Coordinates of C-alpha atoms and ligand atoms in Angstrom, one line a residue:
M1 CA 12.2 187.4 103.2
G2 CA 10.7 183.9 103.1
F3 CA 10.3 181.6 106.1
E4 CA 13.7 179.9 105.9
E5 CA 15.5 183.2 105.8
I6 CA 13.5 184.6 108.7
K7 CA 14.2 181.4 110.7
E8 CA 17.9 181.6 109.9
K9 CA 18.2 185.2 111.0
D10 CA 16.1 184.6 114.1
S11 CA 18.2 181.7 115.3
K12 CA 21.4 183.5 114.5
Y13 CA 20.6 186.8 116.2
I14 CA 17.8 186.3 118.8
A15 CA 18.7 184.7 122.2
H16 CA 17.5 181.1 122.3
T17 CA 15.0 181.5 125.1
Y18 CA 12.0 180.2 123.2
S19 CA 11.3 176.9 121.5
R20 CA 9.2 178.2 118.6
F21 CA 6.8 176.2 116.5
Q22 CA 7.9 175.9 112.9
T23 CA 5.9 178.7 111.3
D24 CA 5.9 182.5 111.1
L25 CA 2.8 184.6 111.4
C26 CA 2.3 187.7 109.3
G27 CA -1.3 188.6 109.0
G28 CA -4.9 187.5 109.1
E29 CA -8.5 188.4 109.8
G30 CA -10.2 187.9 113.2
A31 CA -9.4 184.4 114.4
V32 CA -7.8 183.3 111.2
L33 CA -4.0 183.9 110.9
C34 CA -1.7 183.3 108.0
S35 CA 2.0 182.7 107.5
E36 CA 4.4 184.1 104.8
D37 CA 3.9 181.0 102.7
G38 CA 0.1 181.6 102.6
R39 CA -1.0 178.8 105.0
Q40 CA -4.0 179.6 107.1
Y41 CA -4.5 178.8 110.8
I42 CA -7.5 179.1 113.1
D43 CA -6.2 181.0 116.1
F44 CA -7.0 179.4 119.5
G45 CA -4.1 181.2 121.2
S46 CA -4.6 184.9 120.6
G47 CA -0.9 185.4 121.0
I48 CA -1.3 184.1 124.6
A49 CA -4.5 185.8 125.5
V50 CA -3.4 189.1 123.9
N51 CA -5.3 189.7 120.6
I52 CA -8.7 189.5 122.2
F53 CA -10.5 190.9 119.2
G54 CA -8.3 188.9 116.8
V55 CA -6.2 190.6 114.2
N56 CA -7.1 193.4 111.8
D57 CA -10.0 194.6 114.0
E58 CA -11.2 197.8 112.4
E59 CA -12.2 199.7 115.5
W60 CA -9.0 198.9 117.3
K61 CA -6.9 199.8 114.3
E62 CA -8.7 203.1 113.9
A63 CA -8.1 204.1 117.5
V64 CA -4.4 203.1 117.4
I65 CA -3.7 204.8 114.0
A66 CA -5.6 208.0 115.1
Q67 CA -3.3 208.2 118.1
V68 CA -0.2 207.5 116.0
N69 CA -1.1 210.5 113.9
K70 CA -1.2 212.7 117.1
I71 CA 1.6 211.8 119.5
Q72 CA 3.2 208.4 120.2
H73 CA 4.7 209.1 123.6
A74 CA 4.7 212.0 126.0
S75 CA 6.3 210.6 129.2
N76 CA 4.7 210.6 132.6
L77 CA 5.8 214.2 133.2
Y78 CA 2.7 215.4 131.4
Y79 CA -1.0 214.6 131.1
T80 CA -2.3 212.6 128.1
R81 CA -6.0 212.0 127.3
P82 CA -5.8 208.3 126.4
A83 CA -4.3 207.3 129.8
A84 CA -6.8 209.5 131.7
E85 CA -9.7 208.1 129.7
L86 CA -8.6 204.5 130.2
A87 CA -8.0 204.9 133.9
A88 CA -11.5 206.4 134.3
M89 CA -13.1 203.6 132.3
L90 CA -11.3 200.9 134.3
C91 CA -12.3 202.5 137.6
E92 CA -15.9 203.0 136.5
K93 CA -16.3 199.5 135.3
T94 CA -14.7 197.8 138.3
G95 CA -15.1 200.1 141.3
A96 CA -11.3 200.5 141.6
K97 CA -10.2 203.9 142.9
K98 CA -6.8 204.4 141.3
V99 CA -4.8 202.8 138.5
F100 CA -1.0 202.6 137.8
F101 CA 0.0 201.8 134.2
S102 CA 3.0 199.8 133.2
N103 CA 3.9 197.7 130.2
S104 CA 3.6 194.0 131.1
G105 CA 2.1 191.5 133.5
A106 CA 5.3 191.1 135.5
E107 CA 5.5 194.9 136.0
A108 CA 1.9 195.1 137.0
N109 CA 2.6 192.5 139.7
E110 CA 5.8 194.1 140.7
C111 CA 3.9 197.3 141.3
A112 CA 1.2 195.4 143.4
I113 CA 4.0 193.8 145.5
K114 CA 5.6 197.2 146.2
A115 CA 2.2 198.7 147.0
A116 CA 1.3 195.9 149.4
R117 CA 4.5 196.3 151.3
K118 CA 4.1 200.1 151.5
Y119 CA 0.5 199.8 152.6
S120 CA 1.6 197.7 155.5
Y121 CA 4.7 199.8 156.3
D122 CA 2.7 203.0 156.4
K123 CA 0.2 201.4 158.8
Y124 CA 2.3 199.0 160.9
R125 CA 5.9 200.0 160.3
S126 CA 8.6 197.4 159.6
G127 CA 8.5 193.6 159.9
R128 CA 5.2 193.1 158.1
N129 CA 6.2 192.6 154.5
R130 CA 5.9 189.0 153.5
I131 CA 3.6 187.8 150.7
V132 CA 1.8 184.5 150.5
T133 CA 1.5 183.1 146.9
L134 CA 0.1 179.7 145.8
K135 CA 1.7 176.6 144.6
N136 CA 1.6 176.2 140.8
S137 CA 1.1 179.9 140.4
F138 CA 2.7 182.1 137.7
H139 CA 3.3 185.8 138.2
G140 CA 6.1 186.7 135.8
R141 CA 9.8 186.6 134.9
T142 CA 11.4 189.4 136.7
L143 CA 13.4 188.2 139.7
T144 CA 10.7 189.3 142.2
T145 CA 7.7 188.0 140.2
L146 CA 9.6 184.8 139.5
T147 CA 10.2 184.4 143.2
A148 CA 6.5 185.0 143.7
T149 CA 5.8 182.2 141.3
G150 CA 5.1 179.1 143.4
Q151 CA 6.9 176.5 141.3
D152 CA 10.3 175.1 142.3
A153 CA 11.0 174.3 138.6
M154 CA 10.9 178.1 138.0
H155 CA 13.7 178.7 140.6
P156 CA 16.8 177.1 139.1
A157 CA 20.1 177.7 140.9
C158 CA 21.6 179.7 138.0
F159 CA 19.4 182.7 138.8
A160 CA 19.9 182.8 142.5
P161 CA 19.7 184.7 144.8
Y162 CA 16.0 185.1 144.6
M163 CA 14.0 187.7 146.6
D164 CA 13.3 187.2 150.2
G165 CA 9.7 187.7 151.4
F166 CA 7.5 185.0 149.8
D167 CA 5.8 182.0 151.3
Y168 CA 4.1 179.4 149.2
A169 CA 0.7 177.9 150.2
E170 CA -1.4 175.0 148.9
P171 CA -4.2 176.6 146.8
T172 CA -6.8 176.2 149.5
A173 CA -8.0 178.3 152.4
A174 CA -6.4 175.8 154.9
G175 CA -3.1 176.1 152.9
V176 CA -3.2 179.9 153.0
R177 CA -4.1 179.9 156.7
S178 CA -1.1 177.8 157.6
A179 CA 1.3 179.9 155.4
V180 CA 0.1 183.3 156.8
K181 CA 2.4 184.7 159.6
P182 CA 2.3 187.8 161.7
S183 CA 4.8 189.2 159.1
T184 CA 2.4 188.7 156.2
C185 CA 1.1 191.8 154.4
A186 CA -0.6 190.3 151.4
V187 CA -1.9 187.2 149.6
M188 CA -1.4 187.1 145.9
L189 CA -3.2 184.6 143.7
E190 CA -4.6 183.8 140.2
L191 CA -8.2 182.6 140.4
I192 CA -7.6 180.4 137.4
Q193 CA -4.0 179.3 137.3
G194 CA -3.2 179.7 133.6
E195 CA 0.4 178.7 132.9
S196 CA 0.2 175.7 135.2
G197 CA -2.8 174.0 133.7
V198 CA -6.0 176.2 133.7
N199 CA -6.7 175.2 137.3
V200 CA -9.8 176.9 138.6
L201 CA -9.7 177.8 142.3
E202 CA -12.9 176.8 144.2
A203 CA -15.2 179.6 145.1
A204 CA -15.7 178.6 148.7
E205 CA -11.9 178.4 149.2
V206 CA -11.3 181.8 147.7
R207 CA -14.1 183.4 149.8
A208 CA -12.5 181.9 152.9
I209 CA -9.1 183.3 151.9
E210 CA -10.8 186.7 151.4
A211 CA -12.4 186.5 154.9
L212 CA -9.0 185.5 156.4
C213 CA -7.3 188.5 154.7
K214 CA -10.0 190.9 155.8
A215 CA -9.9 189.8 159.4
K216 CA -6.1 190.3 159.5
D217 CA -5.9 193.4 157.3
I218 CA -3.8 191.4 154.8
L219 CA -4.2 192.7 151.3
L220 CA -5.8 190.4 148.7
I221 CA -4.0 190.8 145.3
V222 CA -5.6 189.0 142.4
D223 CA -3.4 188.5 139.4
E224 CA -5.7 188.8 136.4
V225 CA -3.0 189.3 133.8
Q226 CA -4.4 186.3 131.9
T227 CA -8.0 186.0 133.2
G228 CA -8.8 189.7 132.8
N229 CA -10.5 191.8 130.2
G230 CA -13.4 189.5 129.4
R231 CA -11.5 186.3 128.9
T232 CA -13.6 184.3 131.4
G233 CA -17.0 185.7 130.6
K234 CA -16.8 188.5 133.2
L235 CA -14.8 191.7 132.8
Y236 CA -12.5 190.4 135.6
A237 CA -12.6 186.8 136.9
Y238 CA -13.0 187.9 140.5
E239 CA -16.6 188.9 139.7
H240 CA -17.4 185.1 139.4
Y241 CA -16.3 184.7 143.0
G242 CA -18.3 187.5 144.7
I243 CA -15.1 188.8 146.3
E244 CA -13.6 192.3 146.7
P245 CA -9.9 192.2 146.1
D246 CA -7.7 195.1 147.3
I247 CA -5.5 195.1 144.3
V248 CA -6.1 193.6 140.8
T249 CA -3.4 193.4 138.2
T250 CA -3.9 192.9 134.5
A251 CA -2.0 193.1 131.1
K252 CA -2.1 190.6 128.2
G253 CA -5.5 191.4 126.5
L254 CA -5.9 194.9 128.0
A255 CA -4.7 196.8 124.9
G256 CA -5.7 194.3 122.3
G257 CA -2.2 193.5 121.2
L258 CA 0.0 196.4 122.5
P259 CA 2.1 196.2 125.6
L260 CA 0.2 197.6 128.6
G261 CA -0.1 196.6 132.2
A262 CA -2.4 198.0 134.9
T263 CA -2.4 197.7 138.6
M264 CA -5.8 198.7 140.1
F265 CA -6.2 199.8 143.7
F266 CA -9.5 199.5 145.4
G267 CA -10.7 201.5 148.4
K268 CA -8.3 200.4 151.2
C269 CA -5.1 201.2 149.4
E270 CA -6.1 203.9 147.0
A271 CA -3.7 206.4 148.6
V272 CA -0.8 204.0 149.0
F273 CA 1.5 205.7 146.4
G274 CA 2.6 209.3 146.5
A275 CA 4.8 211.3 144.1
G276 CA 8.0 209.5 143.4
D277 CA 7.0 206.2 145.0
H278 CA 6.9 204.3 141.7
G279 CA 7.2 205.0 138.0
S280 CA 7.7 203.7 134.4
T281 CA 9.0 205.5 131.3
F282 CA 6.6 203.8 128.9
G283 CA 3.8 203.1 131.4
G284 CA 0.5 204.5 130.1
N285 CA 1.8 205.1 126.6
P286 CA -0.9 206.9 124.7
I287 CA -0.9 204.5 121.7
A288 CA -1.4 201.5 124.0
C289 CA -4.0 203.3 126.1
A290 CA -5.9 204.4 123.0
G291 CA -6.0 200.8 121.8
A292 CA -7.1 199.7 125.3
C293 CA -9.9 202.2 125.3
S294 CA -11.3 200.8 122.1
I295 CA -11.2 197.3 123.6
L296 CA -12.6 198.1 127.0
R297 CA -15.4 200.1 125.6
R298 CA -16.7 197.0 123.8
L299 CA -16.4 194.6 126.7
D300 CA -20.1 195.1 127.7
K301 CA -22.7 192.8 129.1
D302 CA -23.7 191.4 125.7
L303 CA -20.2 190.5 124.6
L304 CA -19.4 188.9 128.0
L305 CA -22.6 186.7 127.7
E306 CA -21.5 185.7 124.3
V307 CA -18.1 184.7 125.7
Q308 CA -19.8 182.5 128.3
G309 CA -22.0 180.9 125.6
K310 CA -19.0 180.2 123.4
G311 CA -17.1 178.8 126.3
D312 CA -20.0 176.5 127.2
Y313 CA -20.3 175.4 123.6
L314 CA -16.6 174.5 123.3
R315 CA -16.5 172.8 126.7
T316 CA -19.6 170.6 125.9
H317 CA -18.1 169.4 122.7
L318 CA -14.6 169.0 124.0
S319 CA -15.7 166.8 126.8
R320 CA -17.3 164.4 124.3
I321 CA -14.0 163.8 122.5
K322 CA -12.6 160.4 123.0
N323 CA -9.4 160.4 125.2
V324 CA -10.3 163.7 126.8
R325 CA -9.9 163.2 130.6
A326 CA -11.0 166.6 131.8
V327 CA -12.0 170.0 130.5
T328 CA -11.3 172.9 132.9
G329 CA -11.6 176.7 132.8
M330 CA -14.2 179.4 132.4
G331 CA -15.4 181.3 129.4
L332 CA -12.9 181.3 126.7
M333 CA -10.0 180.2 128.9
I334 CA -10.1 176.4 128.6
G335 CA -7.8 173.5 129.6
V336 CA -8.1 170.1 128.0
E337 CA -6.4 167.2 129.7
T338 CA -5.6 164.0 127.8
A339 CA -3.1 161.2 128.3
K340 CA -0.8 162.4 125.5
P341 CA 2.1 164.9 125.8
S342 CA 0.5 168.4 125.2
R343 CA 3.4 169.8 123.1
E344 CA 3.0 166.8 120.7
L345 CA -0.7 167.4 120.4
A346 CA -0.2 171.2 119.8
Q347 CA 2.2 170.3 117.0
K348 CA -0.3 168.0 115.4
C349 CA -3.0 170.7 115.6
L350 CA -0.7 173.2 114.0
D351 CA 0.0 170.7 111.1
K352 CA -3.7 170.6 110.5
G353 CA -4.2 174.4 110.7
L354 CA -5.1 175.1 114.3
I355 CA -3.0 177.1 116.7
V356 CA -3.4 176.0 120.4
L357 CA -1.3 176.6 123.5
T358 CA -0.2 174.2 126.2
A359 CA -0.1 174.5 130.0
K360 CA 1.8 171.7 131.6
N361 CA 0.1 168.5 130.6
K362 CA -2.9 170.2 129.2
L363 CA -3.9 171.9 125.9
R364 CA -4.8 175.5 126.6
L365 CA -7.4 177.2 124.4
L366 CA -7.6 181.0 124.4
P367 CA -9.4 182.0 121.1
P368 CA -10.2 185.7 120.4
L369 CA -13.4 186.6 122.2
T370 CA -14.9 187.4 118.8
V371 CA -14.2 183.8 117.4
K372 CA -17.0 182.7 115.1
K373 CA -19.2 179.6 115.3
S374 CA -17.8 178.2 112.1
E375 CA -14.2 178.7 113.4
M376 CA -15.1 176.9 116.6
D377 CA -16.6 174.0 114.7
R378 CA -13.5 173.7 112.5
A379 CA -11.3 173.8 115.6
L380 CA -13.3 171.2 117.3
Q381 CA -13.1 169.0 114.3
I382 CA -9.3 169.2 114.2
L383 CA -9.0 168.7 118.0
N384 CA -11.2 165.7 117.7
E385 CA -9.0 164.2 114.9
V386 CA -5.8 164.9 116.9
I387 CA -7.0 163.9 120.4
S388 CA -9.1 160.8 119.6
E389 CA -6.5 159.4 117.2
Ligands
LIG401 C1 1.5 186.1 131.4 C2 1.3 186.2 132.9 C3 2.2 187.1 133.7 C4 3.4 187.7 133.1 O1 3.0 188.7 132.1 P1 4.2 189.3 131.2 O2 3.4 190.3 130.4 O3 4.7 188.2 130.4 O4 5.2 189.9 132.1 C5 1.9 187.2 135.0 N1 0.8 186.6 135.6 C6 0.0 185.8 134.9 C7 -1.2 185.1 135.6 C8 0.2 185.6 133.5 O5 -0.6 184.7 132.8

């Protein structure tokens, strides 16, 4: 099936919720992808921060295939080794006490929201169940996580009614302070707002938000669906901030390309869930967890330093490009602001063989963590041609 036929079937039979770029992707090696017609692309998107070791990674493939040869699914009625191993590794590396596995970022956040309400209910009984989220945040597409998302544009009338129980704050300590009420049980935030433009929250503001939460026994939930798993040059971005969140959610890159979400509970709320309180048929699937183990095992100090170095290299060179107004982000999560419409620039990059993402008015760059210097240089050359034009 060639590209035209794929495209025809896709638009005939798949719901039209995505405006796709005009190419298919069918293979590649590391940070180089190819389409059915044999065109090659340097990948600065990683399938939206998912393929963190690129494609065709030997170690990941070996782990996944070995598990496929054993058992593909067992259900949560039984124990499986990959889930137990992955949970232990996550807790050992972060200091979290318990993990709940699901299949996506939205589900990981949904779980965090339920846990925060239950923590508060168990301790204070009813009437303390509201959650403060930040303006310009993005937390997912289920009705609850969509409601949690602090963007009016994401709340069109056609999907109403939305959930009750969310208050939106300016992304500062003062903003959160004025949104918190006696009925607030949690504050949920992204430390780098990904979808809305790679906006990095200020460390002093975040620490003040943490202090406010601690003083009032309000849980601090950090949504690391995009920033997690080495993306920013730390295993989780909260480590840059010197804070101790109560709940951390992640997904995207965790299993290196397979659907897996995780909600991590730190000391305070380790015992919040008991038998029957929450569940997921596919959550903790052994294939996804085996893939994740092979990823997490390699996210060590050396690799994270390498991510920081590559990020610094890209940011330095990007900021020198004519027409670039600002470069934001941390590690290999980078936003590039220019005066031109970002979708148009992304299309031009694609035409020249570079895949990039957009985030509002910015280009968003999320290359695999293993991207090579030669690939970064080629990408910078293309970005330079497209942006300075
Ligand atoms: C992508 C994303 C989500 C949603 O994840 P899905 O896997 O698409 O449900 C939630 N929060 C953040 C910060 C994200 O970047």
